[in-house]
Tab-separated table of C-alpha atoms in Angstrom:
chain	number	residue	atom	x	y	z
A	648	UNK	CA	0.000	0.000	0.000
A	649	UNK	CA	2.041	2.927	-1.290
A	650	UNK	CA	1.675	6.664	-0.684
A	651	UNK	CA	1.541	9.408	-3.304
A	652	UNK	CA	2.023	12.981	-2.113
A	653	UNK	CA	0.348	15.624	-4.271
A	654	UNK	CA	1.582	19.222	-4.200
A	655	UNK	CA	0.100	22.041	-6.295
A	656	UNK	CA	2.523	24.813	-7.185
A	657	UNK	CA	2.985	28.143	-8.867
A	658	UNK	CA	6.089	30.204	-8.076
A	659	UNK	CA	6.844	28.398	-4.827
A	660	UNK	CA	10.640	28.282	-4.987
A	661	UNK	CA	10.879	29.550	-1.382
A	662	UNK	CA	8.670	26.759	-0.040
A	663	UNK	CA	8.782	23.687	-2.260
A	664	UNK	CA	12.012	22.195	-0.882
A	665	UNK	CA	10.734	22.289	2.706
A	666	UNK	CA	7.436	20.674	1.696
A	667	UNK	CA	9.044	17.845	-0.293
A	668	UNK	CA	11.733	17.103	2.292
A	669	UNK	CA	9.103	16.785	5.014
A	670	UNK	CA	7.493	13.797	3.239
A	671	UNK	CA	10.283	12.178	1.218
A	672	UNK	CA	10.867	9.492	3.882
A	673	UNK	CA	7.250	8.260	3.788
A	674	UNK	CA	6.277	8.896	0.157
A	675	UNK	CA	6.578	6.317	-2.605
A	676	UNK	CA	6.117	9.112	-5.126
A	677	UNK	CA	5.784	12.886	-4.994
A	678	UNK	CA	3.591	14.432	-7.677
A	679	UNK	CA	3.900	18.159	-8.336
A	680	UNK	CA	1.202	19.714	-10.515
A	681	UNK	CA	2.464	23.131	-11.566
A	682	UNK	CA	0.307	25.834	-13.114
A	683	UNK	CA	2.971	27.928	-14.813
A	684	UNK	CA	5.803	28.816	-12.469
A	685	UNK	CA	8.275	31.371	-13.772
A	686	UNK	CA	10.772	30.907	-10.943
A	687	UNK	CA	12.844	27.833	-9.961
A	688	UNK	CA	9.924	25.817	-8.511
A	689	UNK	CA	9.925	23.129	-11.222
A	690	UNK	CA	13.718	22.866	-11.259
A	691	UNK	CA	13.889	22.394	-7.475
A	692	UNK	CA	11.038	19.865	-7.428
A	693	UNK	CA	12.657	17.744	-10.154
A	694	UNK	CA	16.041	17.871	-8.405
A	695	UNK	CA	14.376	16.399	-5.301
A	696	UNK	CA	12.913	13.504	-7.273
A	697	UNK	CA	9.358	14.732	-7.762
A	698	UNK	CA	7.308	13.904	-10.838
A	699	UNK	CA	6.326	17.286	-12.292
A	700	UNK	CA	3.292	17.899	-14.488
A	701	UNK	CA	1.772	21.073	-15.902
A	702	UNK	CA	-1.805	22.250	-16.263
A	703	UNK	CA	-3.130	25.793	-16.472
A	704	UNK	CA	-4.798	26.845	-13.219
A	705	UNK	CA	-8.581	26.421	-13.257
A	706	UNK	CA	-9.493	26.496	-9.561
A	707	UNK	CA	-8.417	24.812	-6.332
A	708	UNK	CA	-10.869	21.924	-6.465
A	709	UNK	CA	-10.405	21.169	-10.157
A	710	UNK	CA	-6.630	21.291	-9.892
A	711	UNK	CA	-6.563	18.991	-6.870
A	712	UNK	CA	-8.871	16.481	-8.510
A	713	UNK	CA	-6.698	16.528	-11.613
A	714	UNK	CA	-3.583	16.014	-9.513
A	715	UNK	CA	-5.125	13.076	-7.676
A	716	UNK	CA	-5.703	11.466	-11.055
A	717	UNK	CA	-1.972	11.695	-11.735
A	718	UNK	CA	-1.095	9.788	-8.565
A	719	UNK	CA	-0.344	6.086	-9.015
A	720	UNK	CA	-0.251	4.762	-5.432
A	721	UNK	CA	-3.156	3.449	-3.327
A	722	UNK	CA	-3.031	6.309	-0.805
A	723	UNK	CA	-2.869	10.070	-1.480
A	724	UNK	CA	-1.635	12.814	0.827
A	725	UNK	CA	-2.590	16.291	-0.379
A	726	UNK	CA	-0.062	18.934	0.626
A	727	UNK	CA	0.188	22.652	-0.131
A	728	UNK	CA	3.583	23.995	-1.141
A	729	UNK	CA	3.665	26.282	1.906
A	730	UNK	CA	3.071	23.398	4.321
A	731	UNK	CA	5.399	21.031	6.173
A	732	UNK	CA	4.554	17.668	7.730
A	733	UNK	CA	5.779	17.470	11.332
A	734	UNK	CA	7.635	14.395	12.607
A	735	UNK	CA	4.656	13.351	14.754
A	736	UNK	CA	2.308	13.664	11.785
A	737	UNK	CA	4.687	11.660	9.557
A	738	UNK	CA	4.582	8.835	12.076
A	739	UNK	CA	0.793	9.039	12.293
A	740	UNK	CA	0.462	8.855	8.506
A	741	UNK	CA	2.667	5.770	8.281
A	742	UNK	CA	0.739	4.029	11.079
A	743	UNK	CA	-2.634	4.939	9.537
A	744	UNK	CA	-1.723	3.443	6.166
A	745	UNK	CA	-0.360	0.286	7.792
A	746	UNK	CA	-3.296	-0.210	10.180
A	747	UNK	CA	-6.199	-0.137	7.670
A	748	UNK	CA	-8.485	1.204	10.434
A	749	UNK	CA	-9.925	3.952	8.218
A	750	UNK	CA	-9.829	5.145	4.613
A	751	UNK	CA	-10.119	8.937	5.067
A	752	UNK	CA	-8.150	11.029	7.560
A	753	UNK	CA	-8.046	14.629	8.692
A	754	UNK	CA	-4.912	16.487	9.746
A	755	UNK	CA	-4.646	19.524	11.990
A	756	UNK	CA	-2.985	22.586	10.491
A	757	UNK	CA	-1.055	25.092	12.640
A	758	UNK	CA	-0.064	28.480	11.183
A	759	UNK	CA	3.312	30.171	11.672
A	760	UNK	CA	2.727	33.890	12.223
A	761	UNK	CA	5.130	36.693	13.101
A	762	UNK	CA	7.930	34.529	14.435
A	763	UNK	CA	6.103	31.615	16.097
A	764	UNK	CA	3.282	29.119	15.700
A	765	UNK	CA	-0.169	30.225	16.798
A	766	UNK	CA	-1.510	28.239	19.757
A	767	UNK	CA	-5.166	29.278	19.634
A	768	UNK	CA	-6.110	31.593	16.739
A	769	UNK	CA	-6.792	29.599	13.548
A	770	UNK	CA	-6.101	26.456	15.580
A	771	UNK	CA	-7.123	23.663	15.520
A	772	UNK	CA	-7.914	23.699	11.793
A	773	UNK	CA	-8.887	20.196	10.659
A	774	UNK	CA	-8.727	19.330	6.967
A	775	UNK	CA	-9.135	16.105	4.987
A	776	UNK	CA	-5.738	15.419	3.446
A	777	UNK	CA	-5.012	11.667	3.582
A	778	UNK	CA	-7.232	9.116	1.867
A	779	UNK	CA	-7.376	6.080	-0.360
A	780	UNK	CA	-7.330	7.094	-3.989
A	781	UNK	CA	-10.783	7.259	-5.542
A	782	UNK	CA	-12.679	7.888	-2.308
A	783	UNK	CA	-12.396	11.691	-2.091
A	784	UNK	CA	-13.052	14.488	-4.536
A	785	UNK	CA	-12.900	18.239	-3.989
A	786	UNK	CA	-15.530	20.856	-4.773
A	787	UNK	CA	-15.648	24.655	-4.414
A	788	UNK	CA	-14.188	27.738	-6.075
A	789	UNK	CA	-12.079	29.081	-3.207
A	790	UNK	CA	-12.501	27.207	0.068
A	791	UNK	CA	-12.635	23.755	-1.461
A	792	UNK	CA	-14.505	21.012	0.373
A	793	UNK	CA	-13.616	17.330	0.487
A	794	UNK	CA	-16.543	15.147	-0.581
A	795	UNK	CA	-16.562	11.525	0.608
A	796	UNK	CA	-18.741	8.863	2.217
A	797	UNK	CA	-18.357	7.739	5.806
A	798	UNK	CA	-16.362	9.254	8.646
A	799	UNK	CA	-12.922	10.842	8.604
A	800	UNK	CA	-10.565	9.913	11.435
A	801	UNK	CA	-8.161	12.411	12.980
A	802	UNK	CA	-4.396	12.007	12.874
A	803	UNK	CA	-2.022	13.058	15.645
A	804	UNK	CA	0.586	15.690	14.865
A	805	UNK	CA	0.463	19.110	13.250
A	806	UNK	CA	0.679	20.148	9.633
A	807	UNK	CA	2.803	23.287	9.774
A	808	UNK	CA	1.549	26.149	7.620
A	809	UNK	CA	3.818	29.001	6.479
A	810	UNK	CA	1.122	31.024	4.781
A	811	UNK	CA	2.610	34.528	4.691
A	812	UNK	CA	5.995	36.078	4.054
A	813	UNK	CA	4.997	39.488	5.496
A	814	UNK	CA	1.987	41.459	6.705
A	815	UNK	CA	1.850	43.120	3.279
A	816	UNK	CA	1.699	39.673	1.665
A	817	UNK	CA	-1.047	38.618	4.093
A	818	UNK	CA	-3.255	41.553	3.168
A	819	UNK	CA	-2.554	41.113	-0.536
A	820	UNK	CA	-3.933	37.581	-0.217
A	821	UNK	CA	-6.819	38.827	1.932
A	822	UNK	CA	-7.869	41.274	-0.792
A	823	UNK	CA	-7.629	38.581	-3.450
A	824	UNK	CA	-9.623	36.007	-1.466
A	825	UNK	CA	-12.300	38.520	-0.472
A	826	UNK	CA	-12.778	39.609	-4.079
A	827	UNK	CA	-12.916	35.999	-5.287
A	828	UNK	CA	-15.493	35.073	-2.655
A	829	UNK	CA	-17.622	38.122	-3.507
A	830	UNK	CA	-17.588	37.079	-7.162
A	831	UNK	CA	-18.629	33.566	-6.115
A	832	UNK	CA	-21.512	34.948	-4.023
A	833	UNK	CA	-22.600	37.174	-6.894
A	834	UNK	CA	-22.544	34.297	-9.361
A	835	UNK	CA	-24.664	32.213	-6.996
A	836	UNK	CA	-27.233	35.007	-6.654
A	837	UNK	CA	-26.449	36.045	-3.075
A	838	UNK	CA	-27.603	39.643	-2.484
A	839	UNK	CA	-25.822	42.354	-0.541
A	840	UNK	CA	-27.395	43.170	2.805
A	841	UNK	CA	-26.241	46.032	5.006
A	842	UNK	CA	-26.457	43.898	8.147
A	843	UNK	CA	-23.910	41.477	6.638
A	844	UNK	CA	-21.475	44.355	6.186
A	845	UNK	CA	-22.079	45.619	9.728
A	846	UNK	CA	-22.370	42.466	11.822
A	847	UNK	CA	-20.613	39.591	10.018
A	848	UNK	CA	-17.134	41.163	10.355
A	849	UNK	CA	-17.721	41.646	14.096
A	850	UNK	CA	-18.763	38.011	14.423
A	851	UNK	CA	-15.641	36.915	12.527
A	852	UNK	CA	-13.463	38.879	14.961
A	853	UNK	CA	-15.366	37.510	17.974
A	854	UNK	CA	-14.974	33.902	16.849
A	855	UNK	CA	-11.204	34.134	16.452
A	856	UNK	CA	-10.393	36.382	19.401
A	857	UNK	CA	-12.797	35.006	22.013
A	858	UNK	CA	-14.243	31.629	20.972
A	859	UNK	CA	-10.875	30.348	19.694
A	860	UNK	CA	-9.158	32.184	22.583
A	861	UNK	CA	-6.974	34.138	20.198
A	862	UNK	CA	-6.374	36.642	22.998
A	863	UNK	CA	-4.053	34.046	24.554
A	864	UNK	CA	-1.773	34.472	21.513
A	865	UNK	CA	-1.236	38.105	22.545
A	866	UNK	CA	-0.815	40.719	19.847
A	867	UNK	CA	-0.568	37.960	17.213
A	868	UNK	CA	-4.032	36.753	18.130
A	869	UNK	CA	-5.429	40.259	17.911
A	870	UNK	CA	-3.895	40.803	14.469
A	871	UNK	CA	-5.256	37.479	13.224
A	872	UNK	CA	-8.738	38.308	14.546
A	873	UNK	CA	-8.586	41.719	12.882
A	874	UNK	CA	-7.569	40.137	9.568
A	875	UNK	CA	-10.680	37.924	9.800
A	876	UNK	CA	-12.760	41.056	10.447
A	877	UNK	CA	-11.138	42.819	7.490
A	878	UNK	CA	-11.592	39.864	5.116
A	879	UNK	CA	-15.292	39.577	5.941
A	880	UNK	CA	-15.840	43.329	5.591
A	881	UNK	CA	-14.095	43.402	2.207
A	882	UNK	CA	-16.071	40.393	0.973
A	883	UNK	CA	-19.417	42.154	1.417
A	884	UNK	CA	-18.029	45.481	0.241
A	885	UNK	CA	-16.936	43.872	-3.041
A	886	UNK	CA	-20.325	42.173	-3.326
A	887	UNK	CA	-21.993	45.587	-3.080
A	888	UNK	CA	-19.709	46.940	-5.793
A	889	UNK	CA	-20.604	44.064	-8.129
A	890	UNK	CA	-24.309	44.747	-7.680
A	891	UNK	CA	-23.863	48.468	-8.273
A	892	UNK	CA	-21.761	47.768	-11.362
A	893	UNK	CA	-24.687	45.904	-12.899
A	894	UNK	CA	-26.893	48.927	-12.283
A	895	UNK	CA	-24.553	51.793	-13.226
A	896	UNK	CA	-22.155	49.965	-15.586
A	897	UNK	CA	-19.372	52.290	-16.788
A	898	UNK	CA	-20.782	55.149	-14.730
A	899	UNK	CA	-20.021	53.446	-11.438
A	900	UNK	CA	-16.479	54.855	-11.408
A	901	UNK	CA	-15.241	57.866	-13.371
A	902	UNK	CA	-11.650	59.024	-13.688
């Protein structure tokens, strides 16, 4: 029962080596599906023994499903290029595959933020990442969801997440994700409501800072909670703009 590790990439030369090296001892093959890197990502991946394929980016879920199809082993571990499998999680993965006690597993992701790993904010974050090939597919435009039958078991050990290279980079991604989600809402017919703009961001902050006990992470927890507030606010602000653009067209903005 072999293990394929799938990693999606585009311009990940700063991260790809760490990701591959964290799984090379347990993987029978490492499949990298690249969507057009212009840096050294492909070169580094090949030098570390990965099988590299190319396909133009067409969404998180579609790309992951396509990558799973390229895997040849019985088990698949889905890994992002900015992630690293901890030693405890590596051991858990090996034991899970050998034990045959379940066919779908979730891992717990822990984010590195401003010099250290968060202990409470954005944690625990459980995601389906290990499964027998053919039993899981992904759906969704931005926050993809794993679709499968039965129950997913939880693995011990953290999946380390190095999501941002700076605060500027974090808020660049926040803007992008908020705009993408607003476009998804608009396409699905969701309407802008003022109460969403006023109250949903506050609820997002409350969940991270109080319910997840982000305040115990100190200033880091506050900044993470604020970023959740900001993302939610932007999402509904962009949704309003899309609705107004349909009404006013080229007259919405004039320069």
